[in-house]
Amino acid sequence: MRNRAALASALCLAAFPGISVYAGRNNTSDARRFFKQLPNDRKIQQAMNRLTFGPRPGDVQRVKALGLKKWVDRQLHPERTPENPVLETKLRTLDTLTMTGSEMVRNYPTPQTVRQMVQGQIPFPQDPDRRLTIQKLVARAERKQGDLNANADADANAATPLRDLVTPQEARALRTGTSQQRLAAFLALPKDKQDDVLAALPQGARQGLFAHAPPELRRRIEMANGPQQVVARDLMEGKVLRAVYSHRQLSEVLDDFWFNHFNIYLDKGADRYLVTGYERDAIRPHVLGRFRDLLEATAKSPAMLFYLDNWQSVGPDSPAVRGRKNSRGLNENYGRELLELHTLGVDGGYTQKDVTEAARCFTGWTINQPQRGGTFLFNQRVHDDGEKVVLGVKIPAGGGESDGEKVLDLLARHPSTARFISKKLAMRFVADEPPASLVDRMAQTFLKTDGDLRAVMQTMLGSKEFWSEGAYRSKLKSPFEMVVSAVRSLDADVDYAFPLVNQVAQLGEPLYRKQEPTGYSNSSQEWLNSGGLLGRMNFALQLADNRVPGVKVEAARVEAAKVEAAKAGRPDDPAAGIGLGSPEFQKH
Amino acid sequence: MRIPTPARRGNTRRIFLRNSAVAMVGVGSAPGWLQRALYAAEAPAQRQKILVAIFQRGAADGLNVVVPHGEKAYYNLRPTIAVPRPASASGQREDAAIDLDGFFGLHPSLAPLKPLYDRQHLAIVDAAGSPDPTRSHFDAQDYMESGTPGLKATHDGWMNRALPKARGKVSPVRAISLGPVLPRAMRGDEPAIALQSIDGFQINDGFQINDGFQVPNAEAARAFQEMYTNAKDPALRATGRETFEAVAMLQSIRGQAYTPAAGAQYPRGRFGDNLRQIAQLIKAEVGVEMAFADVAGWDHHVNELGGRASEGQLANLLREFGQALAAFWQDMGDRMEDVVVVTMSEFGRTARENGNRGTDHGHANCMFAMGGTVKGGKVYGQWPGLEPEQLYEGRDLAVTTDFRDVLGELVAQHLGTPSVKGVFPGYVPKFLGLA
């Protein structure tokens, strides 16, 4: 066989000059290492490891030329760096990323929504092409209705059989040969037939066309698979593309961090159409802004209101239910996670009573038309307008919508929140068990600046601890970090990101699909296990051998990596001849 | 309130052995086969006892799983999501609780487990849980898996500590978890393996497929093994070593089609797949002593049940859960004599339904123990009652049995670990007599 293994082990990231020992548990010698400064070239490496999704070839030199301090400062002010035009072009095809919830619902409807369009309850999309596609779905739905008059869920998939659409020779050509040959056979069909043929092909055959299809055809294949899946796919692919290509790397790392902090599970009902806007409008604009703004943006986002059920929570003594039996009532799900996970932390000093009182404050914070894209709505009729006491602070009766805002004020300025957020950031950026002195200083900045997250990051990035031996390469990459950094290290071109999305999921971190509100752990330990390691090694082999669909690695790049390793005189040194599946590459 | 009397058991208790299927494990390539033979030669002659732990993540609503239908307060507290009382003997309504002992009943979706209960291979412990008052999913799961409620500093899990200290050669797959991450319960000093699928557990290039199975890439495997053997990071070095030993051990059962015995039908989905693979691993006699699988999605704050008790989120999840356990039982056949499956969830849910036909975070829950030698057919534990003054903090079912009592007894009596002191530090489990 070809020397795949040798290739992988020789894949060199000359940018990684050395490694340190993974600190399993804290002890005094570990503590001292946080005060031992890194030499300058390793400082650049540390910045690349923690503030980006891993260096691309040439990145280290570029930072050296610019000056590390200046580079860090630019990353802290992402608006000053023009975005990578390559990224912008690639994102353009993922059109749901810029849509409102209601536009997504109409353009990429579920079978139920298609039925509602037929019944005139929801308007068709305005874009003429899209309208045509949806009308075809409707026609198919009606045909199916006529045929079977049954099973409503299957409507959108009811298609004309392939044999009625193409000749036997054409059908055979669509199913045999290489994927390029099949694609050519497909593109040779008359244009007006193509969508119907897509719908008629078995899903496997349809998927087989994907790898080499141009973006526009891919979208049509996805429409044939099920329009409602497009929204989720765009979201996930967009995340991978940004992480790989963005020039504003710290911004992307922070987006990953804060989405995970305010985690939402994509597959919970209406959230399928709400998470795109949540990340774009509630998370991204605030990751270097004020925590209070970020907190309120999440609290009022329909995605969060839906995910943690607050939209259904009703004041037990509110006007809407007063005197009625068996009506809806209080739901404390959001109230609890707000205190435990979003702000104070589980040891932040609150009681069950505080949870219930906070939940009362948020009654009436609900969603206007959650199934049609959804917007925030305060509904006074279901609000509990009595007096509440949260964390010892009285919230007078009659406050309406402002009750919840007062709770957010209280929480955003609470010392427990400052500590909890600072520690979590330090765990992500510095070490699994960050030094308490650093967390203290970050928390002080948080309190002094009224939760200015950029200032908190500046305190961290101005610290000795961040640039220390103790922090350097002490963390295991998450699956997302591993996959993206591998792609970046080879300067691979990502034409189509979904295979990478699947890869990250297989390694244990399905994007936007952490069901629990805790999000994924920021600790290395979470990702250290045998199945995960094997998965990483296998991915490394596939990527280096150019066999990840949709991703292209230049053979010259792999060769160059080997040559660099040899030139550096370390062809056999595992610290130099790093393969993407090697132990060294799993750390950052 | 009343204390339910356990179902009476006959004098002669016989294990109901059905379909004594011989493990259908093919003889694979020589090295793996040899390795297994070597392992078998050094392993104790006696067949290994095995403990399988199932974690229901998200806090299952125990009161709607094992329904206290004899308790009037239950129906008062849950006007819209209670499971109806069992039907009279004349007919089993599919929406009603399945009576166990005149006081408790199973949710109708758990019908596949009723025969196991009747044959006394399924024991239920009610009002079980953690003494720690937390209602945080994360903390409660952490405590239940570390086995040290209230102590966050514990670095390892109870299952890892319960593994008998190795004497001679031990199997690299003695502790195995199905899923992408190693659960807290299995982390610790003894080797423990996480795998997503038996077939995928090898170095391959995701490219060559033979008869539907991945073809291993031996050359790359050797290269990686060498890298990890020499890794400077001790944690990666140790995990790497465990990994490659386990890969070699499983070599002979990879690439073999597996047909569950006795026509057992695992439900579709991850949980069923995982139990099927645990069965396959145990039957392959590769030295599994502990296995772990989890099933998520029990956090039902809204619309826990549908218009009928047999519909809706909890009903669907319980159906999958019950079918998977029953299929595992059937598939394992005689081997269940050496196996106990125990289930747990981090806490229960509020006794009273909330404002959205759901339940919020509560306290006590129920646990199941299933196995050939389990003294089943009985609901263990002391029922604390659901009257306002009996509820924990005025809202939840009180804990009357510490979850460590159940796990501790299984570790001591089933696995035969001589001392459970080190497994549950600072706690002396009180055995219920179910193992």
mmCIF file of N, CA, C and O in Angstrom, chain A residues 115-153:
data_model
loop_
_atom_site.group_PDB
_atom_site.id
_atom_site.type_symbol
_atom_site.label_atom_id
_atom_site.label_comp_id
_atom_site.label_asym_id
_atom_site.label_seq_id
_atom_site.Cartn_x
_atom_site.Cartn_y
_atom_site.Cartn_z
ATOM 1 N N ARG A 115 -48.098 22.234 3.713
ATOM 2 C CA ARG A 115 -49.557 22.053 3.762
ATOM 3 C C ARG A 115 -50.260 23.358 4.085
ATOM 4 O O ARG A 115 -51.292 23.689 3.500
ATOM 5 N N GLN A 116 -49.667 24.119 5.036
ATOM 6 C CA GLN A 116 -50.294 25.387 5.403
ATOM 7 C C GLN A 116 -50.260 26.377 4.243
ATOM 8 O O GLN A 116 -51.165 27.187 4.088
ATOM 9 N N MET A 117 -49.220 26.303 3.423
ATOM 10 C CA MET A 117 -49.155 27.165 2.241
ATOM 11 C C MET A 117 -50.269 26.796 1.267
ATOM 12 O O MET A 117 -50.924 27.662 0.700
ATOM 13 N N VAL A 118 -50.462 25.485 1.108
ATOM 14 C CA VAL A 118 -51.518 25.023 0.211
ATOM 15 C C VAL A 118 -52.864 25.549 0.693
ATOM 16 O O VAL A 118 -53.708 25.975 -0.085
ATOM 17 N N GLN A 119 -53.027 25.537 2.011
ATOM 18 C CA GLN A 119 -54.308 25.980 2.568
ATOM 19 C C GLN A 119 -54.400 27.502 2.675
ATOM 20 O O GLN A 119 -55.384 28.019 3.205
ATOM 21 N N GLY A 120 -53.340 28.205 2.233
ATOM 22 C CA GLY A 120 -53.389 29.656 2.242
ATOM 23 C C GLY A 120 -53.132 30.295 3.593
ATOM 24 O O GLY A 120 -53.358 31.486 3.782
ATOM 25 N N GLN A 121 -52.679 29.500 4.562
ATOM 26 C CA GLN A 121 -52.430 30.074 5.893
ATOM 27 C C GLN A 121 -51.086 30.794 5.957
ATOM 28 O O GLN A 121 -50.888 31.671 6.782
ATOM 29 N N ILE A 122 -50.150 30.385 5.113
ATOM 30 C CA ILE A 122 -48.822 31.007 5.079
ATOM 31 C C ILE A 122 -48.537 31.354 3.627
ATOM 32 O O ILE A 122 -48.771 30.535 2.737
ATOM 33 N N PRO A 123 -48.051 32.587 3.362
ATOM 34 C CA PRO A 123 -47.765 32.951 1.966
ATOM 35 C C PRO A 123 -46.567 32.184 1.415
ATOM 36 O O PRO A 123 -45.689 31.768 2.159
ATOM 37 N N PHE A 124 -46.554 32.026 0.120
ATOM 38 C CA PHE A 124 -45.399 31.422 -0.553
ATOM 39 C C PHE A 124 -44.217 32.380 -0.488
ATOM 40 O O PHE A 124 -44.403 33.582 -0.328
ATOM 41 N N PRO A 125 -42.986 31.863 -0.641
ATOM 42 C CA PRO A 125 -41.837 32.778 -0.662
ATOM 43 C C PRO A 125 -41.892 33.698 -1.867
ATOM 44 O O PRO A 125 -42.507 33.357 -2.879
ATOM 45 N N GLN A 126 -41.211 34.854 -1.757
ATOM 46 C CA GLN A 126 -41.300 35.836 -2.834
ATOM 47 C C GLN A 126 -40.360 35.524 -3.994
ATOM 48 O O GLN A 126 -40.702 35.753 -5.143
ATOM 49 N N ASP A 127 -39.190 35.008 -3.661
ATOM 50 C CA ASP A 127 -38.217 34.707 -4.709
ATOM 51 C C ASP A 127 -38.828 33.746 -5.731
ATOM 52 O O ASP A 127 -39.329 32.680 -5.367
ATOM 53 N N PRO A 128 -38.821 34.136 -7.026
ATOM 54 C CA PRO A 128 -39.549 33.328 -8.016
ATOM 55 C C PRO A 128 -39.033 31.894 -8.139
ATOM 56 O O PRO A 128 -39.827 30.956 -8.247
ATOM 57 N N ASP A 129 -37.703 31.705 -8.084
ATOM 58 C CA ASP A 129 -37.159 30.350 -8.189
ATOM 59 C C ASP A 129 -37.608 29.491 -7.024
ATOM 60 O O ASP A 129 -38.017 28.347 -7.166
ATOM 61 N N ARG A 130 -37.489 30.102 -5.843
ATOM 62 C CA ARG A 130 -37.854 29.385 -4.630
ATOM 63 C C ARG A 130 -39.349 29.048 -4.648
ATOM 64 O O ARG A 130 -39.780 27.965 -4.291
ATOM 65 N N ARG A 131 -40.109 30.008 -5.141
ATOM 66 C CA ARG A 131 -41.542 29.818 -5.221
ATOM 67 C C ARG A 131 -41.858 28.603 -6.098
ATOM 68 O O ARG A 131 -42.679 27.759 -5.745
ATOM 69 N N LEU A 132 -41.129 28.528 -7.200
ATOM 70 C CA LEU A 132 -41.326 27.409 -8.121
ATOM 71 C C LEU A 132 -41.005 26.085 -7.429
ATOM 72 O O LEU A 132 -41.741 25.100 -7.540
ATOM 73 N N THR A 133 -39.901 26.069 -6.704
ATOM 74 C CA THR A 133 -39.506 24.845 -5.996
ATOM 75 C C THR A 133 -40.596 24.425 -5.011
ATOM 76 O O THR A 133 -40.964 23.257 -4.930
ATOM 77 N N ILE A 134 -41.075 25.405 -4.250
ATOM 78 C CA ILE A 134 -42.096 25.085 -3.251
ATOM 79 C C ILE A 134 -43.373 24.622 -3.950
ATOM 80 O O ILE A 134 -44.038 23.680 -3.499
ATOM 81 N N GLN A 135 -43.682 25.260 -5.074
ATOM 82 C CA GLN A 135 -44.896 24.840 -5.787
ATOM 83 C C GLN A 135 -44.776 23.404 -6.282
ATOM 84 O O GLN A 135 -45.754 22.664 -6.294
ATOM 85 N N LYS A 136 -43.552 23.045 -6.628
ATOM 86 C CA LYS A 136 -43.346 21.646 -7.019
ATOM 87 C C LYS A 136 -43.584 20.719 -5.832
ATOM 88 O O LYS A 136 -44.161 19.633 -5.982
ATOM 89 N N LEU A 137 -43.113 21.148 -4.678
ATOM 90 C CA LEU A 137 -43.353 20.353 -3.471
ATOM 91 C C LEU A 137 -44.847 20.204 -3.232
ATOM 92 O O LEU A 137 -45.351 19.139 -2.887
ATOM 93 N N VAL A 138 -45.546 21.329 -3.451
ATOM 94 C CA VAL A 138 -46.992 21.316 -3.248
ATOM 95 C C VAL A 138 -47.650 20.360 -4.239
ATOM 96 O O VAL A 138 -48.496 19.542 -3.878
ATOM 97 N N ALA A 139 -47.209 20.460 -5.507
ATOM 98 C CA ALA A 139 -47.792 19.588 -6.531
ATOM 99 C C ALA A 139 -47.593 18.130 -6.158
ATOM 100 O O ALA A 139 -48.511 17.308 -6.248
ATOM 101 N N ARG A 140 -46.375 17.850 -5.690
ATOM 102 C CA ARG A 140 -46.091 16.477 -5.270
ATOM 103 C C ARG A 140 -46.979 16.084 -4.103
ATOM 104 O O ARG A 140 -47.513 14.979 -4.049
ATOM 105 N N ALA A 141 -47.139 17.029 -3.172
ATOM 106 C CA ALA A 141 -47.967 16.755 -1.999
ATOM 107 C C ALA A 141 -49.391 16.432 -2.429
ATOM 108 O O ALA A 141 -50.009 15.500 -1.929
ATOM 109 N N GLU A 142 -49.865 17.207 -3.400
ATOM 110 C CA GLU A 142 -51.252 16.989 -3.832
ATOM 111 C C GLU A 142 -51.401 15.665 -4.578
ATOM 112 O O GLU A 142 -52.392 14.964 -4.414
ATOM 113 N N ARG A 143 -50.372 15.370 -5.379
ATOM 114 C CA ARG A 143 -50.413 14.105 -6.099
ATOM 115 C C ARG A 143 -50.478 12.954 -5.106
ATOM 116 O O ARG A 143 -51.281 12.047 -5.215
ATOM 117 N N LYS A 144 -49.622 13.058 -4.116
ATOM 118 C CA LYS A 144 -49.580 12.018 -3.088
ATOM 119 C C LYS A 144 -50.934 11.930 -2.380
ATOM 120 O O LYS A 144 -51.449 10.845 -2.111
ATOM 121 N N GLN A 145 -51.479 13.105 -2.087
ATOM 122 C CA GLN A 145 -52.783 13.150 -1.416
ATOM 123 C C GLN A 145 -53.806 12.383 -2.245
ATOM 124 O O GLN A 145 -54.575 11.600 -1.743
ATOM 125 N N GLY A 146 -53.757 12.666 -3.552
ATOM 126 C CA GLY A 146 -54.697 12.001 -4.448
ATOM 127 C C GLY A 146 -54.480 10.498 -4.478
ATOM 128 O O GLY A 146 -55.422 9.722 -4.404
ATOM 129 N N ASP A 147 -53.209 10.102 -4.520
ATOM 130 C CA ASP A 147 -52.890 8.678 -4.593
ATOM 131 C C ASP A 147 -53.318 7.931 -3.352
ATOM 132 O O ASP A 147 -53.941 6.888 -3.413
ATOM 133 N N LEU A 148 -52.935 8.485 -2.250
ATOM 134 C CA LEU A 148 -53.063 7.716 -1.019
ATOM 135 C C LEU A 148 -54.074 8.295 -0.044
ATOM 136 O O LEU A 148 -54.708 7.587 0.719
ATOM 137 N N ASN A 149 -54.161 9.609 -0.109
ATOM 138 C CA ASN A 149 -55.000 10.318 0.837
ATOM 139 C C ASN A 149 -54.654 9.909 2.270
ATOM 140 O O ASN A 149 -55.512 9.725 3.107
ATOM 141 N N ALA A 150 -53.382 9.731 2.467
ATOM 142 C CA ALA A 150 -52.965 9.251 3.787
ATOM 143 C C ALA A 150 -51.630 9.856 4.166
ATOM 144 O O ALA A 150 -51.137 10.759 3.505
ATOM 145 N N ASN A 151 -51.078 9.337 5.195
ATOM 146 C CA ASN A 151 -49.779 9.695 5.764
ATOM 147 C C ASN A 151 -49.219 11.057 5.353
ATOM 148 O O ASN A 151 -48.417 11.186 4.438
ATOM 149 N N ALA A 152 -49.642 12.043 6.067
ATOM 150 C CA ALA A 152 -49.319 13.415 5.729
ATOM 151 C C ALA A 152 -47.820 13.698 5.753
ATOM 152 O O ALA A 152 -47.319 14.458 4.938
ATOM 153 N N ASP A 153 -47.092 13.054 6.650
ATOM 154 C CA ASP A 153 -45.675 13.374 6.800
ATOM 155 C C ASP A 153 -44.854 13.006 5.573
ATOM 156 O O ASP A 153 -43.774 13.529 5.362
#
